Coordinates of C-alpha atoms in Angstrom, one line a residue:
X1 CA 88.3 -36.3 -49.8
X2 CA 91.2 -37.7 -49.8
X3 CA 91.6 -40.1 -52.8
X4 CA 93.2 -43.6 -51.3
X5 CA 94.7 -46.7 -53.3
X6 CA 95.5 -49.8 -51.8
X7 CA 98.6 -51.4 -52.9
X8 CA 98.7 -55.0 -51.0
X9 CA 94.7 -56.5 -50.4
X10 CA 95.4 -58.9 -47.8
X11 CA 94.5 -58.7 -43.9
X12 CA 95.6 -55.1 -43.4
X13 CA 93.8 -53.5 -46.4
X14 CA 90.8 -55.5 -45.1
X15 CA 90.9 -54.0 -41.9
X16 CA 91.1 -50.6 -43.5
X17 CA 88.4 -51.4 -45.7
X18 CA 86.1 -52.7 -43.1
X19 CA 86.9 -50.2 -40.2
X20 CA 87.8 -46.8 -41.9
X21 CA 84.6 -45.5 -42.1
X22 CA 84.7 -42.0 -44.4
X23 CA 88.3 -43.7 -46.2
X24 CA 87.5 -42.7 -49.7
X25 CA 89.2 -45.9 -51.4
X26 CA 89.3 -45.7 -55.0
X27 CA 91.7 -48.1 -56.4
X28 CA 93.0 -51.7 -55.5
X29 CA 95.9 -53.8 -56.7
X30 CA 97.7 -56.7 -55.4
X31 CA 100.2 -59.2 -57.2
X32 CA 97.5 -61.8 -56.1
X33 CA 94.5 -60.5 -57.9
X34 CA 92.3 -62.3 -56.1
X35 CA 92.6 -60.7 -52.9
X36 CA 92.3 -57.3 -54.9
X37 CA 88.9 -58.8 -56.4
X38 CA 87.9 -60.0 -52.6
X39 CA 88.4 -56.0 -51.6
X40 CA 86.4 -54.4 -54.6
X41 CA 83.2 -56.5 -52.8
X42 CA 83.8 -54.6 -49.4
X43 CA 84.8 -51.3 -50.9
X44 CA 83.1 -51.3 -54.2
X45 CA 86.7 -49.7 -55.8
X46 CA 88.1 -51.2 -58.7
X47 CA 90.5 -53.9 -58.7
X48 CA 93.3 -53.6 -61.1
X49 CA 95.6 -56.7 -62.9
X50 CA 98.3 -54.2 -63.7
X51 CA 100.0 -51.8 -61.5
X52 CA 100.4 -49.4 -64.0
X53 CA 96.7 -49.2 -64.6
X54 CA 96.6 -48.7 -60.8
X55 CA 98.8 -45.8 -60.8
X56 CA 97.3 -44.4 -63.5
X57 CA 94.2 -43.5 -61.7
X58 CA 93.5 -39.9 -60.1
X59 CA 94.9 -41.0 -56.7
X60 CA 96.3 -38.8 -53.6
X61 CA 98.1 -41.2 -52.1
X62 CA 98.9 -44.8 -52.1
X63 CA 98.9 -47.3 -49.0
X64 CA 101.6 -49.7 -49.0
X65 CA 100.4 -52.9 -46.7
X66 CA 101.8 -55.7 -48.8
X67 CA 105.7 -56.6 -48.3
X68 CA 109.0 -55.0 -48.1
X69 CA 109.5 -56.2 -51.8
X70 CA 106.6 -54.3 -52.8
X71 CA 108.3 -51.1 -51.4
X72 CA 111.3 -51.9 -53.5
X73 CA 109.4 -52.8 -56.8
X74 CA 106.6 -49.7 -56.6
X75 CA 107.5 -47.0 -54.0
X76 CA 109.5 -45.2 -56.6
X77 CA 107.1 -45.4 -59.4
X78 CA 104.5 -44.0 -56.8
X79 CA 106.4 -40.7 -56.0
X80 CA 107.2 -40.2 -59.7
X81 CA 103.5 -40.2 -60.7
X82 CA 102.9 -37.5 -58.2
X83 CA 101.8 -39.4 -55.2
X84 CA 102.1 -39.6 -51.7
X85 CA 102.6 -43.0 -50.1
X86 CA 102.5 -44.8 -46.9
X87 CA 104.9 -47.8 -45.9
X88 CA 103.9 -50.0 -43.5
X89 CA 106.8 -52.6 -44.7
X90 CA 109.3 -49.7 -43.3
X91 CA 112.1 -52.9 -43.3
X92 CA 112.9 -51.7 -46.8
X93 CA 114.3 -48.5 -45.5
X94 CA 116.6 -50.7 -43.2
X95 CA 118.6 -50.1 -46.9
X96 CA 119.6 -46.4 -47.0
X97 CA 120.9 -46.1 -50.6
X98 CA 117.0 -46.9 -51.3
X99 CA 115.5 -44.7 -48.6
X100 CA 117.6 -41.8 -49.3
X101 CA 116.6 -42.4 -53.0
X102 CA 113.0 -42.3 -52.4
X103 CA 113.5 -38.9 -49.9
X104 CA 115.1 -37.4 -53.2
X105 CA 112.2 -38.1 -55.5
X106 CA 109.5 -36.7 -52.9
X107 CA 111.6 -34.2 -52.6
X108 CA 112.1 -33.0 -56.2
X109 CA 108.3 -34.4 -56.6
X110 CA 106.8 -32.3 -53.8
X111 CA 105.4 -35.3 -52.4
X112 CA 105.7 -36.7 -49.1
X113 CA 106.5 -40.6 -47.6
X114 CA 104.2 -41.4 -44.7
X115 CA 105.4 -43.9 -41.9
X116 CA 102.7 -45.2 -39.7
X117 CA 103.0 -46.6 -36.2
X118 CA 102.4 -49.6 -37.1
X119 CA 102.6 -52.6 -34.4
X120 CA 104.2 -49.8 -31.6
X121 CA 103.3 -46.7 -30.1
X122 CA 105.4 -43.9 -28.3
X123 CA 107.2 -42.9 -32.2
X124 CA 105.8 -39.6 -31.8
X125 CA 107.5 -38.7 -28.4
X126 CA 110.3 -40.5 -29.5
X127 CA 111.3 -37.7 -32.8
X128 CA 112.4 -35.4 -30.0
X129 CA 115.9 -37.8 -30.5
X130 CA 116.1 -35.8 -33.8
X131 CA 117.2 -33.1 -31.9
X132 CA 118.4 -33.7 -28.3
X133 CA 120.6 -36.9 -28.9
X134 CA 119.7 -40.3 -27.4
X135 CA 122.3 -42.6 -25.3
X136 CA 120.7 -45.4 -26.0
X137 CA 117.5 -47.2 -28.0
X138 CA 116.7 -50.7 -27.5
X139 CA 114.0 -52.7 -28.7
X140 CA 113.1 -56.1 -27.2
X141 CA 110.6 -58.2 -29.1
X142 CA 109.1 -61.4 -28.0
X143 CA 106.9 -63.8 -29.9
X144 CA 106.0 -67.4 -30.3
X145 CA 108.8 -69.9 -31.5
X146 CA 106.3 -70.9 -34.2
X147 CA 106.0 -67.2 -35.8
X148 CA 109.9 -67.2 -35.6
X149 CA 110.0 -70.6 -37.3
X150 CA 112.3 -71.9 -34.6
X151 CA 111.7 -75.1 -32.0
X152 CA 112.3 -74.2 -28.0
X153 CA 110.7 -75.1 -24.9
X154 CA 112.0 -72.4 -23.0
X155 CA 112.4 -68.7 -23.2
X156 CA 115.2 -67.9 -25.5
X157 CA 117.0 -65.1 -27.0
X158 CA 117.4 -66.1 -30.9
X159 CA 119.3 -62.4 -31.8
X160 CA 120.8 -59.6 -30.1
X161 CA 122.5 -56.9 -32.0
X162 CA 121.7 -53.9 -34.2
X163 CA 118.6 -53.5 -36.3
X164 CA 120.6 -53.8 -39.5
X165 CA 122.4 -57.0 -38.6
X166 CA 119.0 -58.1 -37.4
X167 CA 116.9 -57.7 -41.0
X168 CA 119.7 -60.0 -42.6
X169 CA 118.3 -63.1 -40.4
X170 CA 114.9 -62.0 -39.8
X171 CA 113.5 -59.7 -42.4
X172 CA 109.8 -60.2 -41.5
X173 CA 110.5 -59.3 -37.7
X174 CA 112.6 -55.8 -38.5
X175 CA 109.5 -53.2 -39.3
X176 CA 109.6 -51.7 -35.5
X177 CA 113.3 -51.7 -35.2
X178 CA 113.8 -49.6 -38.7
X179 CA 110.6 -47.3 -37.6
X180 CA 112.2 -46.4 -34.1
X181 CA 115.6 -45.9 -35.9
X182 CA 114.1 -43.3 -38.3
X183 CA 111.7 -42.0 -35.5
X184 CA 114.7 -41.4 -33.1
X185 CA 117.5 -40.8 -35.5
X186 CA 119.5 -43.3 -33.4
X187 CA 121.1 -46.8 -34.4
X188 CA 118.6 -49.4 -32.3
X189 CA 119.7 -52.1 -30.5
X190 CA 117.8 -55.2 -30.8
X191 CA 117.0 -58.3 -28.7
X192 CA 114.4 -60.9 -30.3
X193 CA 113.1 -63.4 -27.9
X194 CA 110.9 -66.5 -28.6
X195 CA 108.7 -67.6 -25.6
X196 CA 106.5 -70.4 -26.0
X197 CA 104.1 -69.3 -23.5
X198 CA 103.3 -66.0 -24.7
X199 CA 99.7 -65.7 -26.4
X200 CA 101.0 -62.1 -28.4
X201 CA 103.7 -60.3 -29.6
X202 CA 104.9 -58.2 -27.5
X203 CA 107.6 -54.9 -28.2
X204 CA 109.4 -53.1 -25.0
X205 CA 111.3 -50.0 -26.2
X206 CA 114.1 -48.4 -24.0
X207 CA 115.0 -45.3 -24.6
X208 CA 117.7 -42.8 -22.6
X209 CA 118.7 -39.3 -23.2
X210 CA 119.1 -35.7 -21.9
X211 CA 115.3 -35.2 -21.8
X212 CA 115.3 -38.5 -19.1
X213 CA 114.3 -42.1 -19.4
X214 CA 111.7 -43.9 -21.6
X215 CA 109.8 -47.3 -21.3
X216 CA 107.0 -48.9 -23.0
X217 CA 105.6 -52.1 -23.5
X218 CA 102.9 -53.2 -26.3
X219 CA 101.1 -56.5 -26.3
X220 CA 99.3 -56.4 -29.7
X221 CA 96.3 -58.4 -30.5
X222 CA 96.0 -60.0 -33.8
X223 CA 93.6 -59.1 -36.3
X224 CA 90.4 -61.2 -36.2
X225 CA 90.6 -62.5 -39.5
X226 CA 94.5 -63.5 -39.5
X227 CA 96.5 -63.8 -36.0
X228 CA 99.5 -63.5 -38.2
X229 CA 98.8 -59.7 -38.7
X230 CA 99.0 -56.9 -36.0
X231 CA 95.8 -55.3 -35.5
X232 CA 97.3 -52.2 -34.2
X233 CA 99.3 -51.7 -37.2
X234 CA 96.4 -52.0 -39.5
X235 CA 94.6 -49.1 -36.9
X236 CA 97.5 -46.8 -37.2
X237 CA 96.8 -46.4 -41.0
X238 CA 93.3 -45.9 -40.8
X239 CA 94.1 -43.1 -38.1
X240 CA 96.9 -41.7 -40.1
X241 CA 94.6 -41.5 -43.6
X242 CA 91.9 -40.0 -41.0
X243 CA 94.1 -37.0 -39.6
X244 CA 95.4 -36.1 -43.0
X245 CA 93.0 -33.7 -43.7
X246 CA 92.2 -32.1 -40.0
X247 CA 92.9 -28.4 -39.3
X248 CA 94.1 -29.3 -35.7
X249 CA 97.3 -31.6 -35.4
X250 CA 98.0 -33.3 -32.1
X251 CA 101.7 -34.0 -31.3
X252 CA 105.1 -33.3 -32.8

């Protein structure tokens, strides 16, 4: 059974621990050590105060469910130590130099960088863009003004432009766009809307190419423990981990 270390022990990690039956969690680390100690009660896995001690454990794969900053700080060390990594905070890979550095280390160490689908669906299908170029990829994300830390009484377009520009203004709202760029191999146009009437975060994906056209709308339910966290994102990691050792692979 694959041995999993959790880097980041917040709400996503708690869903993995409580609902990921059969996932062998063997080590825990969080910058806020109390979070790791809390998860220790659910998993029985040791919680480490020092990242170096966490990384020295006999792990097969490290699951990052912390932040873009945690990816910058720790992803290279994870790969250098001979372990695979799951990166949920994929916004860090908008930095092309950093992304290429991780890929180079992974190749040299014969390791894998795994990107879960996160808060959206359809990435598997959209990978066809890597072999048949797409003419358009648009992400339209709609959230409550509160989650974007703005005030408005009506539906308002707060950003329109490229994903690499959006990340400079709204770094916590760009993970989906970066995941789409990685999947399709195409620049993603982003529309970010604030809507005081919306109850759930909504992502709409539009893509066009030689294959035809594609439209998908996802309305995310929040994690039961924290409305700021996508339940779908947590479930996508559980699904990824459970399929690592299966003999039959579904999809591209």
